[in-house]
Coordinates of C-alpha atoms in Angstrom, one line a residue:
M5 CA -123.3 158.9 106.7
D6 CA -126.6 157.1 107.2
N7 CA -128.1 156.9 110.6
E8 CA -131.3 155.1 111.3
P9 CA -133.3 153.6 114.2
L10 CA -133.6 149.8 114.4
T11 CA -135.7 149.8 117.6
A12 CA -136.8 152.5 120.0
S13 CA -133.3 152.8 121.4
V14 CA -130.9 151.0 119.0
W15 CA -129.5 152.8 116.0
R16 CA -127.5 151.8 112.9
M17 CA -124.9 154.2 111.6
R18 CA -123.1 153.6 108.3
L19 CA -119.9 155.6 107.7
E20 CA -117.5 156.1 104.7
G21 CA -113.8 156.4 105.3
D22 CA -110.5 154.6 105.6
T23 CA -111.2 151.1 107.1
Q24 CA -107.7 149.5 106.4
W25 CA -107.0 149.2 110.1
I26 CA -110.0 147.0 110.8
T27 CA -108.8 143.5 110.2
R28 CA -110.9 141.2 112.3
P29 CA -114.6 140.9 113.4
G30 CA -115.0 141.9 117.0
Q31 CA -112.8 145.0 116.9
F32 CA -114.1 148.4 117.8
V33 CA -113.7 152.1 117.1
N34 CA -113.5 155.0 119.5
I35 CA -115.5 158.0 118.6
A36 CA -114.8 161.6 119.6
I37 CA -118.0 163.5 120.5
E38 CA -117.6 167.3 120.5
G39 CA -117.8 168.7 124.1
L40 CA -117.3 165.4 125.8
Y41 CA -113.9 164.4 127.2
L42 CA -113.8 160.7 126.6
R43 CA -114.4 159.0 123.3
R44 CA -117.2 156.5 123.0
P45 CA -116.1 152.9 122.2
I46 CA -118.5 151.2 119.7
S47 CA -118.1 147.7 118.2
V48 CA -118.0 147.3 114.5
S49 CA -120.9 145.4 113.1
D50 CA -119.7 145.2 109.5
Y51 CA -117.1 146.7 107.2
D52 CA -115.6 146.6 103.7
E53 CA -112.8 148.5 102.0
H54 CA -114.6 151.9 102.2
T55 CA -117.5 151.7 104.7
L56 CA -118.2 150.5 108.2
T57 CA -121.4 149.9 110.1
L58 CA -121.9 150.6 113.7
I59 CA -124.9 149.6 115.8
Y60 CA -125.3 151.3 119.1
K61 CA -127.8 151.7 121.9
V62 CA -128.7 155.2 123.2
V63 CA -127.8 155.0 126.9
G64 CA -126.2 158.4 127.7
E65 CA -125.3 161.8 126.4
G66 CA -122.7 160.6 123.9
T67 CA -124.9 158.0 122.2
R68 CA -127.9 160.4 122.3
R69 CA -125.9 163.0 120.4
M70 CA -124.9 160.3 117.9
S71 CA -128.5 159.5 117.3
T72 CA -129.1 163.1 116.1
M73 CA -126.4 163.1 113.5
G74 CA -127.4 163.2 109.9
K75 CA -125.9 162.9 106.4
G76 CA -122.8 164.9 105.9
T77 CA -121.6 164.7 109.5
E78 CA -117.9 164.1 109.9
L79 CA -116.6 162.1 112.8
D80 CA -113.2 161.6 114.3
L81 CA -112.6 157.9 114.9
L82 CA -109.8 155.8 116.2
T83 CA -110.2 152.5 114.2
G84 CA -109.0 148.9 114.3
L85 CA -108.9 148.9 118.1
G86 CA -108.9 145.7 120.2
N87 CA -108.2 142.0 119.7
G88 CA -111.1 140.5 117.7
F89 CA -112.5 137.0 117.2
S90 CA -110.4 134.3 115.6
V91 CA -111.8 133.0 112.3
D92 CA -109.1 130.4 111.8
V93 CA -110.3 128.0 114.5
P94 CA -110.6 124.5 113.1
S95 CA -114.3 124.2 113.7
Q96 CA -117.0 123.3 111.2
K97 CA -120.1 124.0 113.2
P98 CA -119.6 127.3 115.1
L99 CA -122.3 128.8 117.3
L100 CA -122.6 132.5 117.6
V101 CA -124.4 133.8 120.8
G102 CA -125.4 137.4 121.2
G103 CA -127.4 139.3 123.8
G104 CA -128.9 142.7 123.2
V105 CA -126.3 145.2 121.9
G106 CA -123.8 142.3 122.0
V107 CA -125.3 141.1 118.8
P108 CA -123.7 143.6 116.3
P109 CA -120.1 142.3 116.2
L110 CA -121.3 138.8 115.4
Y111 CA -122.7 139.9 112.0
N112 CA -119.4 140.4 110.3
L113 CA -118.1 137.3 112.1
A114 CA -120.9 135.3 110.6
R115 CA -120.1 136.5 107.1
K116 CA -116.5 135.6 107.5
L117 CA -117.3 132.1 108.8
L118 CA -119.9 131.4 106.1
A119 CA -117.4 132.4 103.5
Q120 CA -115.2 129.6 104.8
G121 CA -118.0 127.1 104.1
K122 CA -118.9 126.6 107.7
K123 CA -122.4 125.9 109.0
V124 CA -123.2 128.8 111.2
K125 CA -125.9 128.8 113.9
V126 CA -126.9 131.9 115.8
V127 CA -128.7 132.4 119.1
L128 CA -130.0 135.9 119.8
G129 CA -131.3 136.9 123.2
F130 CA -133.5 139.9 124.1
N131 CA -135.8 141.0 126.9
T132 CA -138.9 141.5 124.7
S133 CA -139.9 141.3 121.0
E134 CA -139.7 145.1 120.8
E135 CA -136.0 145.0 121.3
I136 CA -135.2 142.4 118.6
F137 CA -133.0 143.5 115.7
Y138 CA -130.9 141.7 113.0
E139 CA -132.8 138.4 113.2
K140 CA -133.8 138.8 109.5
E141 CA -130.3 139.9 108.5
F142 CA -128.6 136.8 110.0
R143 CA -131.2 134.6 108.2
A144 CA -130.5 136.4 104.9
L145 CA -126.8 135.6 105.3
G146 CA -127.7 131.9 105.5
C147 CA -127.4 131.3 109.2
E148 CA -129.7 129.0 111.2
V149 CA -131.2 131.5 113.7
Y150 CA -132.8 131.0 117.1
V151 CA -134.2 133.8 119.2
A152 CA -135.0 133.9 123.0
T153 CA -136.9 136.6 124.8
A154 CA -137.1 136.8 128.6
D155 CA -140.9 137.5 128.5
G156 CA -141.7 134.9 125.8
S157 CA -143.1 137.4 123.4
H158 CA -141.0 136.0 120.5
G159 CA -139.1 132.8 120.0
V160 CA -138.3 130.7 123.0
R161 CA -139.2 132.0 126.5
G162 CA -136.1 132.4 128.5
F163 CA -132.4 133.1 127.8
V164 CA -129.8 132.1 125.3
T165 CA -128.9 129.1 127.5
T166 CA -132.5 128.0 127.5
V167 CA -132.5 127.8 123.7
I168 CA -129.2 126.0 123.5
K169 CA -130.4 123.4 126.0
E170 CA -134.0 122.9 124.7
S171 CA -133.1 123.0 121.0
G172 CA -130.3 120.6 121.3
I173 CA -128.1 122.7 119.0
D174 CA -125.1 120.8 117.7
F175 CA -121.9 122.9 117.6
D176 CA -118.2 122.4 118.1
Y177 CA -117.1 125.9 119.1
F178 CA -118.8 129.1 120.2
Y179 CA -118.4 132.9 119.9
A180 CA -120.3 135.2 122.3
C181 CA -120.9 138.8 123.0
G182 CA -123.4 140.3 125.5
P183 CA -124.0 141.3 129.1
L184 CA -121.8 139.8 131.8
P185 CA -124.5 137.6 133.3
M186 CA -125.2 136.1 129.9
L187 CA -121.5 135.3 129.3
R188 CA -121.2 133.8 132.8
A189 CA -124.3 131.6 132.3
L190 CA -123.0 130.5 128.9
Y191 CA -119.6 129.7 130.3
D192 CA -121.2 127.4 132.9
A193 CA -123.7 125.8 130.6
V194 CA -121.5 124.6 127.7
E195 CA -118.6 122.2 127.6
Q196 CA -117.2 123.4 124.2
D197 CA -114.3 125.8 123.9
G198 CA -115.0 129.3 122.7
E199 CA -114.4 133.0 122.8
M200 CA -116.2 135.8 124.6
S201 CA -116.2 139.5 124.0
F202 CA -116.3 141.7 127.1
E203 CA -117.4 145.2 127.8
E204 CA -115.5 147.5 130.2
R205 CA -115.3 151.2 130.9
M206 CA -112.4 152.5 128.9
G207 CA -110.3 155.7 129.2
C208 CA -108.0 155.7 126.2
G209 CA -109.1 152.6 124.2
F210 CA -105.7 151.5 123.1
G211 CA -104.0 150.2 126.3
A212 CA -102.1 153.2 127.6
C213 CA -104.2 154.1 130.7
M214 CA -104.6 150.6 132.1
G215 CA -108.1 151.5 133.3
C216 CA -109.9 148.5 131.8
S217 CA -107.5 145.8 133.1
C218 CA -109.0 142.5 134.3
E219 CA -107.5 139.4 135.8
T220 CA -107.2 136.2 133.7
K221 CA -105.6 132.9 134.3
Y222 CA -102.6 134.2 132.5
G223 CA -102.2 137.5 134.4
A224 CA -103.8 140.9 134.0
K225 CA -105.0 141.9 130.5
R226 CA -106.4 145.1 129.2
I227 CA -109.9 144.7 127.7
C228 CA -109.3 147.4 125.1
K229 CA -105.9 146.1 123.9
D230 CA -105.6 142.4 124.8
G231 CA -109.4 142.0 124.5
P232 CA -112.3 142.7 124.2
V233 CA -112.2 139.0 123.0
L234 CA -110.9 136.5 125.5
K235 CA -110.7 132.7 125.1
K236 CA -112.9 130.7 127.5
E237 CA -109.9 128.9 128.9
E238 CA -108.3 132.1 130.3
I239 CA -111.4 133.7 131.9
V240 CA -111.6 134.1 135.6
W241 CA -114.9 134.9 137.2

């Protein structure tokens, strides 16, 4: 295990183990923390045959304990959870939009899309420059990257929708992950089809408890099992 801070509150953890059940970008793992009843769902930022990378924000006791873990720590994970992003959509100019800790699952997605020869553009949104992470990593992959900060301390002043509008970004499909207000604003701002990854409080993480159900145009769906990725056409606000 490697565990390192990216910002004052965001950490990156690299783990070694069996990753065979992780098959699509946008899936997540559920981590057992000793002494805490519920597992902690964390999206997968990247993975290969033997390792996976998790990026998480310290917001409570579970993630605080994760930030103190060092090399040699063994974790109990449920892996390959959730319905991830589709990489077989017939688009050539995909746009990836991430806000805050919604950025991590887009990294592996970008790698997959670039490997298909697609021209990938990425818009990252943060509150301040101190919160920015993975801008350089996306550029290193070969993505065209735009950054927005709410206070204007880096990149474009405003939100991800501000960047899309002012920069005139040309895209034919989008993928997004971030806070609910960002997803709603993006939904209203663009005409293109796309996919959005949602967060929800989860009990089990694999669809048994029904605690994370939400209403869609096609009936109730469980964010942990049928999601977290939903297509734009089925979302009900």
